[in-house]
Short mmCIF file of N, CA, C and O in Angstrom, two decimals:
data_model
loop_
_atom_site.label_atom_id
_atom_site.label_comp_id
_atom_site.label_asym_id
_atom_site.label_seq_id
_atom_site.Cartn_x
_atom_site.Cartn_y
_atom_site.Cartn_z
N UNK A 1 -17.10 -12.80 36.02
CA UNK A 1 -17.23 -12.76 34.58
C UNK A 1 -18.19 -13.87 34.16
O UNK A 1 -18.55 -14.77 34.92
N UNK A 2 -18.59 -13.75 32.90
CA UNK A 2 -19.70 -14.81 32.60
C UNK A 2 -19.28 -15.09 30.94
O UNK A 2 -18.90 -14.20 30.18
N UNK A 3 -19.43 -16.47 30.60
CA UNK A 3 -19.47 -16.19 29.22
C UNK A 3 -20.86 -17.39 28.76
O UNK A 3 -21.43 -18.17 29.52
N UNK A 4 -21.02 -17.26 27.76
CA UNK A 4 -22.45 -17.64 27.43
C UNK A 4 -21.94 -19.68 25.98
O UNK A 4 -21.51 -19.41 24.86
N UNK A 5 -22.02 -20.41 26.16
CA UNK A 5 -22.06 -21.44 24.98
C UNK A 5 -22.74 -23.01 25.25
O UNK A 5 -23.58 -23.53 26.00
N UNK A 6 -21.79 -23.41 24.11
CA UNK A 6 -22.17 -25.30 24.36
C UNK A 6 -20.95 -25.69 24.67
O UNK A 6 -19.80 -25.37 24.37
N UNK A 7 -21.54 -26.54 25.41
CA UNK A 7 -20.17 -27.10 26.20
C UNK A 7 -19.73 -28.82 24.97
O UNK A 7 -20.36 -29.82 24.60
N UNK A 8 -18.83 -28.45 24.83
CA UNK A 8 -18.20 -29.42 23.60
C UNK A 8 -17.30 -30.30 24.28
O UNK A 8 -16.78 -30.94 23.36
N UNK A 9 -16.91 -30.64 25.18
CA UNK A 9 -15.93 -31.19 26.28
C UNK A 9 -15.60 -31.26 27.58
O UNK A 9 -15.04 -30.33 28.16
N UNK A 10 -15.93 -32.42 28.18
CA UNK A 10 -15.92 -32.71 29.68
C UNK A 10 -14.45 -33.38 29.79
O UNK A 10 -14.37 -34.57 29.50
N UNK A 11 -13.57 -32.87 30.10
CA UNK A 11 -11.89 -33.68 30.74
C UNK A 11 -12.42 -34.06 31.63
O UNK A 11 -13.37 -33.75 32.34
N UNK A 12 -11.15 -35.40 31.48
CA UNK A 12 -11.11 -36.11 32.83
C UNK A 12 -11.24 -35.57 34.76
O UNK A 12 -10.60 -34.55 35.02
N UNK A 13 -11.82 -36.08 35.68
CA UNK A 13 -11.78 -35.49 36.66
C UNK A 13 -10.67 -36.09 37.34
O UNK A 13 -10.34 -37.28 37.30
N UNK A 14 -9.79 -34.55 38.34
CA UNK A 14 -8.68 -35.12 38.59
C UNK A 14 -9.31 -34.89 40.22
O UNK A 14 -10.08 -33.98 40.54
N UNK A 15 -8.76 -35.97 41.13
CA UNK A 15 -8.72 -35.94 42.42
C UNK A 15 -7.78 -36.67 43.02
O UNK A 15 -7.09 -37.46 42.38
N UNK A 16 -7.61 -36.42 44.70
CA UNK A 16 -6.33 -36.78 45.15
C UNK A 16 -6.52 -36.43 46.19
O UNK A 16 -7.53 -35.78 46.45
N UNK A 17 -5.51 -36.81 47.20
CA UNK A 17 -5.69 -36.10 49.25
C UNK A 17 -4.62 -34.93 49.30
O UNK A 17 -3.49 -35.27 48.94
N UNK A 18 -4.76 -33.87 49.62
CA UNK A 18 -3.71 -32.58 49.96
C UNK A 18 -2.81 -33.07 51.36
O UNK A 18 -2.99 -33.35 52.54
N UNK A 19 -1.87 -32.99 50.48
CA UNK A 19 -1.02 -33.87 51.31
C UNK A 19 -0.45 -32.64 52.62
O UNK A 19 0.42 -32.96 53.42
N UNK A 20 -1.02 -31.44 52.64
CA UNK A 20 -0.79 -30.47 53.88
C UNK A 20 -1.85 -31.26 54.47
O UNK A 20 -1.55 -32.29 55.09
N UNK A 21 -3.23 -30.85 54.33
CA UNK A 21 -4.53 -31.06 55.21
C UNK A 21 -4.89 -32.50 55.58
O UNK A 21 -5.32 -32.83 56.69
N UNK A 22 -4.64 -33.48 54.36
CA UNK A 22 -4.88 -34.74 54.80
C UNK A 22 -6.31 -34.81 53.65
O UNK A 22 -6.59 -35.89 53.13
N UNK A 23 -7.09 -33.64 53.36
CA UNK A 23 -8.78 -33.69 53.31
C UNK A 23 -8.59 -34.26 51.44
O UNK A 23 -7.70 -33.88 50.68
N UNK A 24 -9.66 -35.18 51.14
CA UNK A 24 -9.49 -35.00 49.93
C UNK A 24 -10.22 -34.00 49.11
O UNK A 24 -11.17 -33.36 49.55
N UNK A 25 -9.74 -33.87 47.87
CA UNK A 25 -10.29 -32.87 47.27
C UNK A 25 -10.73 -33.83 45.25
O UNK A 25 -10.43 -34.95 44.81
N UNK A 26 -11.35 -32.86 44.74
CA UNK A 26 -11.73 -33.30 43.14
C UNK A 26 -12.26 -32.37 42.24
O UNK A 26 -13.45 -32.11 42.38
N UNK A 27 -11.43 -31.64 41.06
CA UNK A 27 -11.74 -31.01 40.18
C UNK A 27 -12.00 -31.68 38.74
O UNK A 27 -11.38 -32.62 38.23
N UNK A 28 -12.91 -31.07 38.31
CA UNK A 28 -12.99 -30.86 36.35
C UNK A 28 -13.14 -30.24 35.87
O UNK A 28 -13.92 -29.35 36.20
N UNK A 29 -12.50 -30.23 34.73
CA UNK A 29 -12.05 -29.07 33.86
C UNK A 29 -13.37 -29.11 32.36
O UNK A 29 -13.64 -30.30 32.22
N UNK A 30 -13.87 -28.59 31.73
CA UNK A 30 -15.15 -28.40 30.96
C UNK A 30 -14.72 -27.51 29.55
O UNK A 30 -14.30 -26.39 29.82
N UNK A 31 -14.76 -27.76 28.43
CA UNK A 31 -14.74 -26.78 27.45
C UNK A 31 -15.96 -26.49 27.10
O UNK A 31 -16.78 -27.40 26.96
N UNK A 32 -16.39 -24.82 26.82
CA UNK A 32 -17.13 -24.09 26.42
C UNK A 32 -17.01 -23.32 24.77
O UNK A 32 -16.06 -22.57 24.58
N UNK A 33 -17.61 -23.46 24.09
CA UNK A 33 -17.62 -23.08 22.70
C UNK A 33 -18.92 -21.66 22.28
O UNK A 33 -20.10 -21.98 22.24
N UNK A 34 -18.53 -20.19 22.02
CA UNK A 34 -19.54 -19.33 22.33
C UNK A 34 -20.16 -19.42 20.85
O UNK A 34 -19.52 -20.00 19.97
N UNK A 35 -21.64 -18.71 20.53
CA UNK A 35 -22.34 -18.91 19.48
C UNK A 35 -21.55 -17.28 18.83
O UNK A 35 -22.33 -16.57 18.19
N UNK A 36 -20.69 -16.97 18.93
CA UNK A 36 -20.39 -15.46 18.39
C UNK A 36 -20.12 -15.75 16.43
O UNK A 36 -20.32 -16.88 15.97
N UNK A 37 -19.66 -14.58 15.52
CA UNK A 37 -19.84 -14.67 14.42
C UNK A 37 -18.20 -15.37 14.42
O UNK A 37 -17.99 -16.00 13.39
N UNK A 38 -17.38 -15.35 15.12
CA UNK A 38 -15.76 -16.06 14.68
C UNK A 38 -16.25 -16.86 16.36
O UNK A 38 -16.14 -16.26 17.43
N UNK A 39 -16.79 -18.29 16.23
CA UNK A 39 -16.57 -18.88 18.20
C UNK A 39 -15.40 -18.94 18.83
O UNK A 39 -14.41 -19.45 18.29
N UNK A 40 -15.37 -18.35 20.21
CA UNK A 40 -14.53 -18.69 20.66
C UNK A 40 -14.78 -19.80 22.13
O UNK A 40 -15.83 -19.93 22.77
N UNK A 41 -13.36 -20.55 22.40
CA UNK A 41 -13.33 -21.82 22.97
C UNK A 41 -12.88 -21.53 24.07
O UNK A 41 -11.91 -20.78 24.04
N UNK A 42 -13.39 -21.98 25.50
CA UNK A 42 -12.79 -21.35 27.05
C UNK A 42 -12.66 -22.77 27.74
O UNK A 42 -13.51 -23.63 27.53
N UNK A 43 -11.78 -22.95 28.42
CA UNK A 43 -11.52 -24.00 29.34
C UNK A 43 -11.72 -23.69 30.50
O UNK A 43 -10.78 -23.06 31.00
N UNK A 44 -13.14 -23.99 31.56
CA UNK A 44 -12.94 -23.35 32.89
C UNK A 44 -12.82 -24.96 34.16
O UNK A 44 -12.28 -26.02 33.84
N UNK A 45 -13.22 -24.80 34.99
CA UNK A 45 -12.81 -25.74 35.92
C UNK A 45 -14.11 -25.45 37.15
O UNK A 45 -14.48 -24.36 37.60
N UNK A 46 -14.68 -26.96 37.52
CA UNK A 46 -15.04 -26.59 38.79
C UNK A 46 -14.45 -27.57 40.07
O UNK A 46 -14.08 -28.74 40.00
N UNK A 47 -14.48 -27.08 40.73
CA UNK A 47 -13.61 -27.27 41.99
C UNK A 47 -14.34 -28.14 43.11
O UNK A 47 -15.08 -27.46 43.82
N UNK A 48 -14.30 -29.04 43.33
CA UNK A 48 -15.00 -29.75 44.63
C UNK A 48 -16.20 -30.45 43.86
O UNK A 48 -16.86 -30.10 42.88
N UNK A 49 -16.24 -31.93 44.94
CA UNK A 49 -16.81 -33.06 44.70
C UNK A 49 -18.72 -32.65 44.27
O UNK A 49 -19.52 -33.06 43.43
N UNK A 50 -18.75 -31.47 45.61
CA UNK A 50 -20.12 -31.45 46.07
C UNK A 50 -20.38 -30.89 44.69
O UNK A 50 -21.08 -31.65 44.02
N UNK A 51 -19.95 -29.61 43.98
CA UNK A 51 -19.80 -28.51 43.11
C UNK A 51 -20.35 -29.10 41.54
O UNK A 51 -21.23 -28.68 40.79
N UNK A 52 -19.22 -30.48 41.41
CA UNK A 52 -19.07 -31.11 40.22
C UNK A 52 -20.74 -31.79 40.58
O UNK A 52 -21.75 -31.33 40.06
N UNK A 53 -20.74 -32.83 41.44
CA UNK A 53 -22.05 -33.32 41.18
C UNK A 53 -23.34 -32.17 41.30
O UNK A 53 -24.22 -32.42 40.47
N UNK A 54 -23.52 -31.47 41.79
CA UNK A 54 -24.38 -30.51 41.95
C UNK A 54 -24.87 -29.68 40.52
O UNK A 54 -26.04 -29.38 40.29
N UNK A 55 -23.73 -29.38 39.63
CA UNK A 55 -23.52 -29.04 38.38
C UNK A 55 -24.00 -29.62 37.37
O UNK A 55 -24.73 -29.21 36.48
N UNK A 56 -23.33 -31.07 37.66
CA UNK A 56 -23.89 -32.52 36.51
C UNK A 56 -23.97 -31.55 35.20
O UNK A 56 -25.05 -31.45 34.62
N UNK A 57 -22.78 -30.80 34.70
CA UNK A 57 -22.55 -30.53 33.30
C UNK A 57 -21.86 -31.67 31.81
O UNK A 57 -20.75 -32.17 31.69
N UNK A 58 -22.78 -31.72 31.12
CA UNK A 58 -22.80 -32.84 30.12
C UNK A 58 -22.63 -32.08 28.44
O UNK A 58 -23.42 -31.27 27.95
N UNK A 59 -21.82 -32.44 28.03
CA UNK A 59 -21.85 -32.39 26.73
C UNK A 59 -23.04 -31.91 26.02
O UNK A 59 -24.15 -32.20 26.44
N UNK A 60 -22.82 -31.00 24.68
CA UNK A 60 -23.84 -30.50 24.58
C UNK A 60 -25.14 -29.42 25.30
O UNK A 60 -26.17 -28.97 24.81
N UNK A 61 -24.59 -29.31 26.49
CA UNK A 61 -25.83 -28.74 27.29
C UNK A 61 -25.25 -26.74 26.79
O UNK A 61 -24.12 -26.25 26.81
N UNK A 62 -26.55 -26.10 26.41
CA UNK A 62 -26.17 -24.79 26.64
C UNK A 62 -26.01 -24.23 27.83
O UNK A 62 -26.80 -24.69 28.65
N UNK A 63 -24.98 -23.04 28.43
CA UNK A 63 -24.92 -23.00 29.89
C UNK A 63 -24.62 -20.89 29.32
O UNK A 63 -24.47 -20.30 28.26
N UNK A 64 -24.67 -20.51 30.76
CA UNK A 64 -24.43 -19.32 31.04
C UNK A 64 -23.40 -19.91 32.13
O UNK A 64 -23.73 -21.05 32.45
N UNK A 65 -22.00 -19.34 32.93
CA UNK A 65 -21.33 -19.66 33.21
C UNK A 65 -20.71 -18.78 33.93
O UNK A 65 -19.77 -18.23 33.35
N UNK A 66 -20.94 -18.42 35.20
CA UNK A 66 -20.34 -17.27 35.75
C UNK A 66 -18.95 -18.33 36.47
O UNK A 66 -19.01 -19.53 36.73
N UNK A 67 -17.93 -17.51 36.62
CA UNK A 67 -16.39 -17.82 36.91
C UNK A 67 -15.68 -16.96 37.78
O UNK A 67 -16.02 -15.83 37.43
N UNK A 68 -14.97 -16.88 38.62
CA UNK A 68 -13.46 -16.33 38.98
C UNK A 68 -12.43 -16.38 37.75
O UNK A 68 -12.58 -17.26 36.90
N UNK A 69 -11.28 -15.34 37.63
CA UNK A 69 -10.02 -15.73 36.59
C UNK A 69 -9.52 -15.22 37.86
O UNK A 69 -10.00 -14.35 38.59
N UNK A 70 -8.25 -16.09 38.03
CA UNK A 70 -6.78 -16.28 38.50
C UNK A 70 -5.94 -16.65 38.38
O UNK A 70 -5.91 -17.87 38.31
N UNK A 71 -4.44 -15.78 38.26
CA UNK A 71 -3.19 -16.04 37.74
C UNK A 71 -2.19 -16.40 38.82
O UNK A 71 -2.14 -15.97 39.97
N UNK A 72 -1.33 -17.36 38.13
CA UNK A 72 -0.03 -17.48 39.05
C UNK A 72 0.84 -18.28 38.54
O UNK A 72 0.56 -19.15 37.71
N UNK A 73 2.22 -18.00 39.12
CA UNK A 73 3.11 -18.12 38.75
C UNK A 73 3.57 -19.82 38.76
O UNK A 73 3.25 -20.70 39.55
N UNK A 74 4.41 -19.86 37.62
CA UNK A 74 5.27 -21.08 37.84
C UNK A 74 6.42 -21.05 37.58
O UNK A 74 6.15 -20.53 36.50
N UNK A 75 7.49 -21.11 37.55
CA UNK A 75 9.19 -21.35 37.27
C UNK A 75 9.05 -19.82 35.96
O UNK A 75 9.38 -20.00 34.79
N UNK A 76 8.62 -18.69 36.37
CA UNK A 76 8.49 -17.60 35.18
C UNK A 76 7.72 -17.16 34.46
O UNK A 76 7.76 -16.13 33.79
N UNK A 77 6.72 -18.20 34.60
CA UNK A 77 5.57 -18.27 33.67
C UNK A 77 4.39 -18.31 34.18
O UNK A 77 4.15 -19.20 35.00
N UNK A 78 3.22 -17.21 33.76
CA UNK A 78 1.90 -16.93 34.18
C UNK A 78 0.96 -18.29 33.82
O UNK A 78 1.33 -19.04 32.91
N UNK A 79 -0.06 -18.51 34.45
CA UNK A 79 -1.10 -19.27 34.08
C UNK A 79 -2.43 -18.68 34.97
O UNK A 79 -2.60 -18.31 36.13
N UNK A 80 -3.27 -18.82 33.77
CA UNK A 80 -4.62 -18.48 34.67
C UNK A 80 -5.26 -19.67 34.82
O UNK A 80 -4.90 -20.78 34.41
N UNK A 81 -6.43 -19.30 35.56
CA UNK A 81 -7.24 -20.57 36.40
C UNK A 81 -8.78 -19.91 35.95
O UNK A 81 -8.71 -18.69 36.07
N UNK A 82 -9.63 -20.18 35.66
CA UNK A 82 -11.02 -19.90 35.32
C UNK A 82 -11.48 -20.82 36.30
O UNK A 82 -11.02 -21.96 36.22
N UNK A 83 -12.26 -20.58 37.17
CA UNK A 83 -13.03 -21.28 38.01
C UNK A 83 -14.46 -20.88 38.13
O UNK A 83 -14.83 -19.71 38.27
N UNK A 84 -15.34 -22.05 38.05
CA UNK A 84 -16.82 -21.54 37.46
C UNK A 84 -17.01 -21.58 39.51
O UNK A 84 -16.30 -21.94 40.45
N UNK A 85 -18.32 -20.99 39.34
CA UNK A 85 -18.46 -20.90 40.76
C UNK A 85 -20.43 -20.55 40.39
O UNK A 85 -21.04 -19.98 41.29
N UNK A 86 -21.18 -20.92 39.14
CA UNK A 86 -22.09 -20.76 38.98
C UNK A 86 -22.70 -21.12 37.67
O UNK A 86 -22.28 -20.49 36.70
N UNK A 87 -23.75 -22.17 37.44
CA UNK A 87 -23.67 -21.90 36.44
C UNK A 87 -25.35 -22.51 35.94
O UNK A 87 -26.05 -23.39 36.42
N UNK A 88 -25.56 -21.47 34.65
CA UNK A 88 -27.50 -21.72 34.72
C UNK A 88 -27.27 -22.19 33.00
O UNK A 88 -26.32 -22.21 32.21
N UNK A 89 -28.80 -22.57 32.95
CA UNK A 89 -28.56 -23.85 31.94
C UNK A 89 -29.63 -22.72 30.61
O UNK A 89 -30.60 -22.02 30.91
N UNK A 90 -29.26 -22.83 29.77
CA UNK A 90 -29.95 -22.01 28.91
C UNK A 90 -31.12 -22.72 27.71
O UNK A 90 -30.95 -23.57 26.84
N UNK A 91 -31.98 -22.17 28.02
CA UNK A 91 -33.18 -22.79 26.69
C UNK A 91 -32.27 -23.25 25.28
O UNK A 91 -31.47 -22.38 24.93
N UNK A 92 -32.28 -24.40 24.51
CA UNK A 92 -31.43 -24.45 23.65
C UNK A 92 -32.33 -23.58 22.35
O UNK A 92 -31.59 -23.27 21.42
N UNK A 93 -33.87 -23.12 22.15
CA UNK A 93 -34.56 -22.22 21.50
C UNK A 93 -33.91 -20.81 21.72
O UNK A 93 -33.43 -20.01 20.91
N UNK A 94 -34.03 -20.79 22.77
CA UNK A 94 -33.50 -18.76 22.93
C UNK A 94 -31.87 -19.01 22.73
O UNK A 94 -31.31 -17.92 22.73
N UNK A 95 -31.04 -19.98 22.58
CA UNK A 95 -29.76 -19.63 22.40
C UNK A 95 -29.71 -19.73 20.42
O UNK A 95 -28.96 -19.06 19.71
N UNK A 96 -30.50 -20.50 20.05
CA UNK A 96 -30.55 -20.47 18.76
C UNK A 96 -31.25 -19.40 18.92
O UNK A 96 -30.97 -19.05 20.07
N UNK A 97 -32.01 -18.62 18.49
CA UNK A 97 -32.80 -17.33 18.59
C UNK A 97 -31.35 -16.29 18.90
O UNK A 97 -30.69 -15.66 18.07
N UNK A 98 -31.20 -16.37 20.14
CA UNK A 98 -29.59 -15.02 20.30
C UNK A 98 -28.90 -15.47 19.50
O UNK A 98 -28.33 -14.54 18.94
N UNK A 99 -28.44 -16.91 18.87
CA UNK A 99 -27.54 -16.48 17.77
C UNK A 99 -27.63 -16.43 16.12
O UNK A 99 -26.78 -16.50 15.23
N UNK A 100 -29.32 -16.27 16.16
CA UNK A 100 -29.70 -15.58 14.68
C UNK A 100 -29.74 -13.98 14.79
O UNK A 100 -29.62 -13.18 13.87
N UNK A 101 -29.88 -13.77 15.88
CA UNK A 101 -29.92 -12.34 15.91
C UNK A 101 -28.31 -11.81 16.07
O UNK A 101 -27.80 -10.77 15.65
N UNK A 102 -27.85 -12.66 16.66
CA UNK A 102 -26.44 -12.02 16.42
C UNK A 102 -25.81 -12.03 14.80
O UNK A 102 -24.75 -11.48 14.52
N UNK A 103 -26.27 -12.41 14.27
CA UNK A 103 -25.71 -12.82 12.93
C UNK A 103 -25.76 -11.68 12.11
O UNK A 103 -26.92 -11.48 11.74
N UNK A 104 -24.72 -10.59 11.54
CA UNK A 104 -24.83 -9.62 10.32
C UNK A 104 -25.88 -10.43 9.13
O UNK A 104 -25.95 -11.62 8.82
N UNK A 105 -26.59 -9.25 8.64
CA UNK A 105 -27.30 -9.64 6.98
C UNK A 105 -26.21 -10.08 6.00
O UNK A 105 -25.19 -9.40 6.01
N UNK A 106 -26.26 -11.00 5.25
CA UNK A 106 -25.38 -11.44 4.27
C UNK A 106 -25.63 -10.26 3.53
O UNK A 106 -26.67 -9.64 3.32
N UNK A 107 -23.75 -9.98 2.97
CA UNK A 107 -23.83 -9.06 2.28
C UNK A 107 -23.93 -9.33 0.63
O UNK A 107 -24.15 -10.46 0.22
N UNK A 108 -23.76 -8.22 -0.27
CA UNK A 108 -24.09 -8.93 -1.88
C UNK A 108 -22.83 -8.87 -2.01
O UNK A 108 -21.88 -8.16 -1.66
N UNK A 109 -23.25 -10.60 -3.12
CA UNK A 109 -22.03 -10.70 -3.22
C UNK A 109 -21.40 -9.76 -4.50
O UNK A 109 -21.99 -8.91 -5.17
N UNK A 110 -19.90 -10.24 -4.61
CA UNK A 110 -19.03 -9.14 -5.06
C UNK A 110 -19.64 -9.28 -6.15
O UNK A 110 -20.10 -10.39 -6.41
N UNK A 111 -19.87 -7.79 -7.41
CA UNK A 111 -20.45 -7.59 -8.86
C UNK A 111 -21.83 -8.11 -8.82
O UNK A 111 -22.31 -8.15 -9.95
N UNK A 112 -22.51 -8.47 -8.01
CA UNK A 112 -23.77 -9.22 -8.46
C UNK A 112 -24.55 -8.38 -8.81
O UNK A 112 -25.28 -8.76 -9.72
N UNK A 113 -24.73 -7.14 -8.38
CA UNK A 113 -25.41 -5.75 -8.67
C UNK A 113 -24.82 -4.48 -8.99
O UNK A 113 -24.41 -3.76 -8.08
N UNK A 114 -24.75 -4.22 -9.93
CA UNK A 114 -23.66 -2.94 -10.05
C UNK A 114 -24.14 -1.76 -10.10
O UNK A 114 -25.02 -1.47 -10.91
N UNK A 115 -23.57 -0.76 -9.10
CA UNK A 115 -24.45 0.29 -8.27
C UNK A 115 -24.73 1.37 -9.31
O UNK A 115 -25.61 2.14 -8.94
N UNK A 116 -24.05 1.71 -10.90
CA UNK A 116 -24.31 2.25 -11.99
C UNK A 116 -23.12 1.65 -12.79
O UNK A 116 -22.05 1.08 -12.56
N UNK A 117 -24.17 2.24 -14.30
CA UNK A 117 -22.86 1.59 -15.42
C UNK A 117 -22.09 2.72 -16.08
O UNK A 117 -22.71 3.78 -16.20
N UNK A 118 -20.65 2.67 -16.59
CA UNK A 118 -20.33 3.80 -16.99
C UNK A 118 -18.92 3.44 -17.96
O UNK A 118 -18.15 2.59 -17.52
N UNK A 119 -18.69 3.96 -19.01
CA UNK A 119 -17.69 3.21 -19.49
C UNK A 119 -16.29 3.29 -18.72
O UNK A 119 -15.81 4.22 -18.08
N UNK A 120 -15.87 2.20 -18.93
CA UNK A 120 -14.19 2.26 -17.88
C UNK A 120 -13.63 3.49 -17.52
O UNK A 120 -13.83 4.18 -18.53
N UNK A 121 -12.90 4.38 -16.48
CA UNK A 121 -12.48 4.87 -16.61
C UNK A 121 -13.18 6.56 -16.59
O UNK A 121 -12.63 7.66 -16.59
N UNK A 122 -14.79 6.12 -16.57
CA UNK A 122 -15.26 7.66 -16.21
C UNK A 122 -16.21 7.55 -15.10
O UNK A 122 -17.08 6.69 -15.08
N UNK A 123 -16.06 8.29 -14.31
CA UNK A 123 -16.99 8.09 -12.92
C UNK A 123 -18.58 8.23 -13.49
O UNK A 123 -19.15 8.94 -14.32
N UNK A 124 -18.97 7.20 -12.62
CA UNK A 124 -20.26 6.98 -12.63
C UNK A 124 -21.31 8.41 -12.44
O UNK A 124 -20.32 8.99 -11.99
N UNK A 125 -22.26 9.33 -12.39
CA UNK A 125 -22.65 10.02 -11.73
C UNK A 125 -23.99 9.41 -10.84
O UNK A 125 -24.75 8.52 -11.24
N UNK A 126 -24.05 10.03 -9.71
CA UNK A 126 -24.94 9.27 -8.89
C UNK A 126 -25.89 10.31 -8.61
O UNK A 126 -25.67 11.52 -8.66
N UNK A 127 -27.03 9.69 -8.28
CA UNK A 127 -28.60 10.80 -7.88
C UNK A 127 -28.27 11.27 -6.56
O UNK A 127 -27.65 10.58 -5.74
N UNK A 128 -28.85 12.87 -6.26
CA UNK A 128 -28.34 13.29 -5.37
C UNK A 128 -27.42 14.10 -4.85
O UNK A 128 -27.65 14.92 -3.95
N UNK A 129 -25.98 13.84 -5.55
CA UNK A 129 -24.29 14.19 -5.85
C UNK A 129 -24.20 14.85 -6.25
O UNK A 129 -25.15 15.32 -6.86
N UNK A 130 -22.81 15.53 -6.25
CA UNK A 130 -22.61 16.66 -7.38
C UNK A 130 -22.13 15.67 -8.05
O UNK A 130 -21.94 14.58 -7.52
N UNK A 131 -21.82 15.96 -9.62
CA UNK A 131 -20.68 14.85 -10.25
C UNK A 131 -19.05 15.10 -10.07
O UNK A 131 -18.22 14.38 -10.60
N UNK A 132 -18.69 16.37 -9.13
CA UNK A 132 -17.65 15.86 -9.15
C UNK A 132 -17.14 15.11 -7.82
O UNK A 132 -16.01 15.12 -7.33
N UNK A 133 -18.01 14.60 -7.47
CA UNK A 133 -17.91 13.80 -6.08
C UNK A 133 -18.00 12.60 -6.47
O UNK A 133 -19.17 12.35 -6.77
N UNK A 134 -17.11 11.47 -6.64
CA UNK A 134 -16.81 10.36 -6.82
C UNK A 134 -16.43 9.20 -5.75
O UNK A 134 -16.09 8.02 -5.81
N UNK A 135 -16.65 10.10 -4.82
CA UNK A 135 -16.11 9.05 -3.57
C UNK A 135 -17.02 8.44 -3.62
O UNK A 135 -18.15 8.82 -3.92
N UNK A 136 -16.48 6.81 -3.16
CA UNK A 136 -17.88 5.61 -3.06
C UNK A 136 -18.56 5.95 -1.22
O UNK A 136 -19.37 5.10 -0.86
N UNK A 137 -18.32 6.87 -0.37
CA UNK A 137 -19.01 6.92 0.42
C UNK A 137 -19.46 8.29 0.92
O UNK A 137 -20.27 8.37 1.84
#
C-alpha cells in the first residue's frame, strides 16, 4: 500500500537486544499527514538501524510511502503494524500542484445569486422546462 503526505512527526526511536537472539535491533515510528480535502493522519514505522538511517526522514519532508499492514493479537485485542519498507521523497512544487488540483471549485455561496425571482410560494418557471416541472434538478 502507499499513501502520499508531510510528515508532521518523528517519535522517539525505540531500541533494545531480543532477548531470544541476543542481536540488537531499532525502530521509529513517523507521522504522515495526506494533502486530501478532509487530511488524514497515519502512523507507520520503520524497522532496523540500517533502514532508519538510510531513510533519514525529517519533519516536514513530502514523501510517497510504500508499507506492509499487519495485525495481531494482544490479551483480545487487534492492533495493526504499518511498516514502511520504501519510501521516495516528493517535489514539494508537484505536491502543492496535486493538491490544487485536488481541490473542488468553491461553490456560491448560499443566496448570493438567485437562480430566478418569483413571488413566495409560486414556482419559478425556468428556460427550457415545461412549467409544470419544478424540480430543482
Amino acid at each position: 500500500m502507499e499513501i502520499e503526505g508531510r510528515i508532521i512527526n518523528v517519535l522517539q526511536k525505540q531500541e533494545g537486544t531480543s532477548s531470544r537472539t541476543g542481536n540488537h535491533w531499532a525502530s521509529q515510528e513517523y507521522v504522515i499527514e495526506t494533502h486530501e480535502q478532509y487530511p488524514r493522519k497515519c502512523c507507520f514505522r520503520v524497522f532496523g538501524e540500517d533502514r532508519i538511517n538510510a531513510m533519514n526522514i525529517q519533519v516536514g519532508e513530502e514523501l510517497r510511502v510504500s508499507f506492509d499492514v499487519d495485525a495481531r493479537e494482544y490479551q483480545g485485542r487487534w492492533y495493526n503494524t504499518l511498516t514502511a519498507w520504501k519510501v521516495d521523497r516528493i517535489d514539494p512544487a508537484a505536491a502543492q500542484a496535486g493538491q490544487n488540483a485536488m481541490q473542488p471549485e468553491p461553490a456560491a455561496s448560499f443566496g448570493a445569486q438567485p437562480a430566478a425571482t418569483a413571488p413566495f410560494g409560486e414556482p419559478a418557471a425556468q428556460e427550457g422546462e415545461g412549467a409544470a416541472d419544478d424540480l430543482p434538478f
